[in-house]
Coordinates of C-alpha atoms and ligand atoms in Angstrom, one line a residue:
X24 CA 27.6 19.9 -30.5
X25 CA 28.1 17.5 -27.5
X26 CA 31.3 19.4 -26.6
X27 CA 29.4 22.7 -26.6
X28 CA 26.7 21.2 -24.4
X29 CA 29.3 20.1 -21.8
X30 CA 30.8 23.6 -21.7
X31 CA 27.4 25.2 -21.4
X32 CA 26.5 22.8 -18.5
X33 CA 29.8 23.4 -16.8
X34 CA 29.7 27.2 -16.9
X35 CA 26.4 28.7 -18.1
X36 CA 23.9 26.7 -16.0
X37 CA 26.0 27.2 -12.8
X38 CA 24.1 29.8 -10.7
X39 CA 26.1 33.1 -10.2
X40 CA 26.3 32.8 -6.5
X41 CA 28.0 29.4 -6.7
X42 CA 31.0 30.8 -8.6
X43 CA 34.2 30.2 -6.7
X44 CA 35.1 33.4 -5.0
X45 CA 38.7 34.5 -5.6
X46 CA 39.6 37.6 -3.7
X47 CA 42.5 38.6 -6.0
X48 CA 40.8 41.9 -7.0
X49 CA 39.7 42.9 -3.4
X50 CA 39.9 46.6 -2.9
X51 CA 39.9 47.5 -6.6
X52 CA 37.2 49.5 -8.3
X53 CA 36.4 48.7 -11.9
X54 CA 34.3 50.4 -14.6
X55 CA 33.0 48.1 -17.4
X56 CA 31.3 49.6 -20.4
X57 CA 28.4 47.8 -22.2
X58 CA 28.2 45.5 -19.3
X59 CA 24.5 44.6 -18.9
X60 CA 24.6 41.7 -21.3
X61 CA 26.9 39.4 -23.2
X62 CA 30.7 39.5 -22.6
X63 CA 30.5 42.8 -20.7
X64 CA 28.1 41.4 -18.2
X65 CA 30.2 38.3 -17.7
X66 CA 33.3 40.5 -17.2
X67 CA 31.4 42.6 -14.5
X68 CA 30.3 39.4 -12.8
X69 CA 33.7 37.9 -12.8
X70 CA 35.5 41.0 -11.5
X71 CA 32.9 41.3 -8.8
X72 CA 33.2 37.6 -7.9
X73 CA 37.0 38.1 -7.7
X74 CA 36.5 40.9 -5.1
X75 CA 36.3 44.2 -7.1
X76 CA 33.6 46.8 -6.7
X77 CA 32.2 47.2 -10.2
X78 CA 30.2 49.9 -12.0
X79 CA 28.1 48.4 -14.7
X80 CA 26.7 50.5 -17.6
X81 CA 24.9 50.5 -20.9
X82 CA 22.5 52.7 -22.9
X83 CA 19.2 51.5 -21.5
X84 CA 18.2 52.1 -17.9
X85 CA 16.1 49.0 -17.6
X86 CA 19.1 46.9 -18.6
X87 CA 21.3 48.6 -16.1
X88 CA 18.7 48.1 -13.3
X89 CA 18.3 44.4 -14.0
X90 CA 22.1 43.7 -14.3
X91 CA 22.7 45.5 -11.0
X92 CA 19.9 43.5 -9.3
X93 CA 21.2 40.2 -10.6
X94 CA 24.7 40.9 -9.4
X95 CA 23.7 42.3 -6.0
X96 CA 21.5 39.2 -5.5
X97 CA 24.8 37.3 -5.5
X98 CA 26.2 39.6 -2.8
X99 CA 28.6 41.5 -5.1
X100 CA 29.6 45.1 -4.6
X101 CA 28.0 46.7 -7.7
X102 CA 26.6 50.0 -8.8
X103 CA 25.1 50.9 -12.2
X104 CA 24.6 53.9 -14.4
X105 CA 23.3 54.6 -17.9
X106 CA 26.2 55.3 -20.2
X107 CA 26.1 55.5 -24.0
X108 CA 29.9 55.5 -24.5
X109 CA 29.9 58.1 -27.3
X110 CA 28.1 60.7 -25.1
X111 CA 30.5 62.9 -23.2
X112 CA 28.0 63.6 -20.4
X113 CA 27.3 59.9 -20.0
X114 CA 31.0 59.1 -19.7
X115 CA 31.4 61.8 -17.1
X116 CA 28.4 60.3 -15.1
X117 CA 30.0 56.9 -15.3
X118 CA 33.3 58.1 -13.8
X119 CA 31.5 60.2 -11.2
X120 CA 29.5 57.1 -10.1
X121 CA 32.7 55.1 -9.5
X122 CA 34.1 58.1 -7.6
X123 CA 31.0 58.8 -5.5
X124 CA 30.1 55.1 -4.7
X125 CA 33.5 53.5 -4.4
X126 CA 36.0 56.3 -3.9
X127 CA 38.1 56.0 -7.1
X128 CA 39.0 53.9 -10.1
X129 CA 41.6 51.2 -10.6
X130 CA 40.4 49.4 -13.7
X131 CA 38.7 50.4 -16.9
X132 CA 37.4 47.7 -19.2
X133 CA 36.3 49.2 -22.5
X134 CA 34.0 46.7 -24.1
X135 CA 31.4 48.6 -26.1
X136 CA 31.2 48.1 -29.8
X137 CA 28.7 48.4 -32.6
X138 CA 28.4 47.0 -36.1
X139 CA 25.7 48.9 -38.0
X140 CA 26.5 47.6 -41.4
X141 CA 27.8 44.6 -43.3
X142 CA 29.5 44.3 -46.6
X143 CA 32.8 44.7 -48.4
X144 CA 35.0 47.3 -46.6
X145 CA 35.3 49.7 -49.5
X146 CA 31.6 49.6 -50.2
X147 CA 30.6 50.8 -46.7
X148 CA 29.1 54.2 -46.4
X149 CA 30.9 57.0 -44.7
X150 CA 28.1 57.1 -42.2
X151 CA 28.7 53.4 -41.2
X152 CA 32.5 54.0 -41.0
X153 CA 32.0 57.1 -38.8
X154 CA 29.5 55.3 -36.4
X155 CA 31.8 52.3 -36.0
X156 CA 34.9 54.4 -35.4
X157 CA 33.0 56.7 -33.0
X158 CA 31.8 53.9 -30.7
X159 CA 34.5 51.2 -31.1
X160 CA 37.6 53.4 -31.2
X161 CA 37.0 57.1 -30.4
X162 CA 34.9 56.4 -27.3
X163 CA 37.4 53.9 -26.0
X164 CA 40.2 56.5 -26.5
X165 CA 38.2 59.3 -24.9
X166 CA 37.1 57.2 -21.9
X167 CA 40.6 56.1 -21.3
X168 CA 41.8 59.7 -21.4
X169 CA 39.1 60.7 -18.9
X170 CA 39.8 57.9 -16.5
X171 CA 43.5 58.5 -16.6
X172 CA 43.6 61.2 -13.9
X173 CA 41.8 58.8 -11.6
X174 CA 44.2 56.0 -12.2
X175 CA 47.1 58.4 -11.5
X176 CA 45.5 59.4 -8.2
X177 CA 45.8 55.7 -7.2
X178 CA 49.5 55.6 -8.5
X179 CA 48.7 52.8 -10.9
X180 CA 45.9 50.9 -12.6
X181 CA 44.8 48.9 -15.5
X182 CA 43.0 49.4 -18.8
X183 CA 41.7 46.5 -21.0
X184 CA 40.2 46.9 -24.4
X185 CA 37.9 44.3 -25.9
X186 CA 39.0 43.9 -29.5
X187 CA 38.3 40.8 -31.7
X188 CA 40.0 38.1 -33.6
X189 CA 38.6 40.1 -36.6
X190 CA 41.2 42.7 -35.7
X191 CA 43.9 40.2 -36.8
X192 CA 42.1 38.5 -39.7
X193 CA 39.1 40.4 -41.0
X194 CA 35.8 38.5 -40.9
X195 CA 34.0 38.4 -44.3
X196 CA 31.6 41.3 -44.7
X197 CA 32.6 42.8 -41.3
X198 CA 35.4 44.8 -42.9
X199 CA 34.9 48.2 -41.2
X200 CA 34.3 46.6 -37.8
X201 CA 37.4 44.5 -38.3
X202 CA 39.5 47.6 -39.0
X203 CA 38.1 49.3 -35.9
X204 CA 39.3 46.3 -33.8
X205 CA 42.8 46.5 -35.4
X206 CA 42.9 50.1 -34.3
X207 CA 42.3 49.0 -30.7
X208 CA 45.4 46.7 -31.0
X209 CA 47.4 49.8 -31.9
X210 CA 45.8 51.9 -29.2
X211 CA 46.8 49.3 -26.7
X212 CA 50.4 49.4 -27.7
X213 CA 50.7 53.2 -27.9
X214 CA 49.0 53.9 -24.6
X215 CA 50.9 51.0 -22.8
X216 CA 54.3 52.6 -23.8
X217 CA 53.2 56.0 -22.7
X218 CA 51.9 54.9 -19.3
X219 CA 54.3 52.0 -18.4
X220 CA 56.5 54.2 -16.1
X221 CA 53.4 55.2 -14.1
X222 CA 52.5 51.6 -13.3
X223 CA 49.4 51.9 -15.5
X224 CA 49.1 48.8 -17.6
X225 CA 47.1 48.7 -20.9
X226 CA 46.2 45.4 -22.4
X227 CA 43.6 44.0 -24.8
X228 CA 41.6 40.8 -25.2
X229 CA 40.7 39.6 -28.7
X230 CA 37.8 37.1 -28.5
X231 CA 36.9 34.7 -31.2
X232 CA 33.3 33.9 -31.8
X233 CA 31.3 34.1 -28.5
X234 CA 27.7 33.2 -28.1
X235 CA 25.9 36.5 -27.5
X236 CA 23.2 38.6 -29.2
X237 CA 26.0 40.5 -31.1
X238 CA 27.2 37.4 -32.8
X239 CA 23.8 35.8 -33.4
X240 CA 23.6 36.8 -37.0
X241 CA 26.8 34.8 -37.7
X242 CA 25.2 31.5 -36.6
X243 CA 21.4 32.0 -36.9
X244 CA 20.9 29.3 -39.6
X245 CA 22.2 25.8 -39.2
X246 CA 24.2 26.2 -42.4
X247 CA 25.9 29.4 -41.2
X248 CA 26.6 27.8 -37.9
X249 CA 28.2 24.7 -39.4
X250 CA 30.4 26.8 -41.7
X251 CA 31.4 29.0 -38.7
X252 CA 32.3 26.0 -36.5
X253 CA 34.5 24.6 -39.3
X254 CA 36.6 27.8 -39.2
X255 CA 37.2 27.3 -35.4
X256 CA 40.0 24.8 -34.7
X257 CA 38.4 23.9 -31.3
X258 CA 35.1 23.3 -33.2
X259 CA 32.9 25.3 -30.9
X260 CA 32.1 28.9 -30.0
X261 CA 33.1 30.5 -26.7
X262 CA 30.7 31.4 -23.9
X263 CA 31.2 34.9 -22.3
X264 CA 32.7 33.6 -19.1
X265 CA 35.6 32.3 -21.1
X266 CA 36.5 35.8 -22.0
X267 CA 35.8 37.3 -18.6
X268 CA 38.4 35.1 -16.9
X269 CA 41.1 36.5 -19.3
X270 CA 40.1 40.0 -18.4
X271 CA 40.2 39.2 -14.6
X272 CA 43.7 37.8 -15.0
X273 CA 44.9 40.9 -17.0
X274 CA 43.7 43.4 -14.4
X275 CA 45.0 41.4 -11.5
X276 CA 48.4 41.5 -9.9
X277 CA 49.1 38.1 -11.5
X278 CA 49.6 40.1 -14.7
X279 CA 51.7 42.8 -13.0
X280 CA 54.5 42.6 -15.7
X281 CA 52.2 42.5 -18.7
X282 CA 51.5 45.6 -20.6
X283 CA 50.9 46.4 -24.3
X284 CA 49.7 42.9 -25.0
X285 CA 46.7 41.4 -26.6
X286 CA 45.6 38.0 -25.4
X287 CA 43.7 36.1 -28.1
X288 CA 40.9 33.8 -26.8
X289 CA 39.6 32.4 -30.1
X290 CA 39.6 28.6 -29.9
X291 CA 42.6 28.6 -32.2
X292 CA 41.4 30.9 -35.0
X293 CA 44.2 32.7 -36.8
X294 CA 45.7 35.5 -34.8
X295 CA 48.7 37.0 -36.6
X296 CA 48.6 40.3 -38.5
Ligands
NAP322 N1 30.2 38.1 -29.5 C1 31.3 37.9 -30.2 O1 31.4 36.9 -31.0 C2 32.4 38.8 -30.1 C3 33.6 38.4 -30.7 C4 34.7 39.3 -30.6 C5 34.6 40.5 -30.0 N2 33.4 40.9 -29.4 C6 33.4 42.1 -28.8 O2 32.9 42.0 -27.4 C7 32.3 43.2 -27.0 C8 30.9 42.8 -26.4 O3 30.1 42.1 -27.4 P1 28.9 41.2 -27.0 O4 29.0 40.1 -28.0 O5 29.0 40.8 -25.6 O6 27.7 42.1 -27.3 P2 26.2 41.9 -26.8 O7 25.9 40.6 -26.1 O8 25.3 42.3 -27.9 O9 26.1 43.0 -25.6 C9 25.9 44.3 -25.9 C10 26.0 45.1 -24.6 O10 26.4 46.4 -25.0 C11 25.5 47.4 -24.6 N3 25.7 48.5 -25.6 C12 25.5 48.4 -26.9 N4 25.9 49.6 -27.5 C13 26.3 50.4 -26.5 C14 26.9 51.7 -26.4 N5 27.0 52.5 -27.5 N6 27.3 52.2 -25.2 C15 27.1 51.5 -24.1 N7 26.6 50.2 -24.1 C16 26.2 49.7 -25.3 C17 24.2 46.7 -24.5 O11 23.2 47.2 -23.7 P3 22.2 48.4 -24.1 O12 21.4 47.9 -25.2 O13 21.4 48.7 -22.8 O14 23.1 49.6 -24.4 C18 24.6 45.3 -24.0 O15 24.8 45.4 -22.6 C19 32.2 44.1 -28.2 O16 33.3 45.0 -28.2 C20 32.4 43.1 -29.4 O17 33.0 43.8 -30.5 C21 32.3 40.1 -29.5

């Protein structure tokens, strides 16, 4: 618990505007899905702090407005638009926003995911299966396909999918969600090979357990939390900024020879298929 407090004090309580500015993404334009809260917001914040112009997005207009306001108050180059990733017209609007406001797209971070049902994988309903695959996998695939012509116009670019440690080692009762995340590991490899000659890199980040609304059910009781912490070799959960830094690295020129890879940021949780 003390260790967690130290990490929280070091990263979370630090005001956005005091983040060290690293201009390594200067001139790049990034789209981040599901970026008004949690890991997506931290990614948008970090890419902007590192110099990118960023389009934030999520389903609810008030969330978009407040995320844009927070980031602009730090002096970052940010725009925002409502985008439910499984709606074609919303994805089109997201791409148009980047084009109209910032003149193109260099980076796509596909971060949106849902988990509408828990239980053993083969007991899930077809409805739950379809919803999870529609948002977590199909929308990631479709948005990548739609962004591709824009990356080609820039003669290169970068796509990052946010998968999960569950894609390597399914989390109990999150079977379908885990399978959807394994699919993203495959999408990363397949797309990376197809696009490598065009200087378009495709990579993936697989977070462990990160403190967000999404994961709150996993640690809402003290008992559940203790059991969870025992399963993490580092003995603590991550905070969103610890995932955002990995994404910023992957889309930067520091990762210019890395494609088709998944970086696991899980505090040591098992990461082999
Ligand atoms: N937290 C973890 O422990 C953990 C671990 C491994 C992987 N991940 C992955 O990390 C990613 C982000 O998770 P998180 O924990 O940061 O979630 P979160 O804190 O619950 O944030 C959810 C964000 O997604 C938006 N959103 C939800 N559904 C959307 C949709 N269909 N289209 C567009 N935006 C949508 C929400 O805004 P609106 O309500 O306005 O749409 C909000 O901005 C997910 O891919 C998740 O699978 C999380």
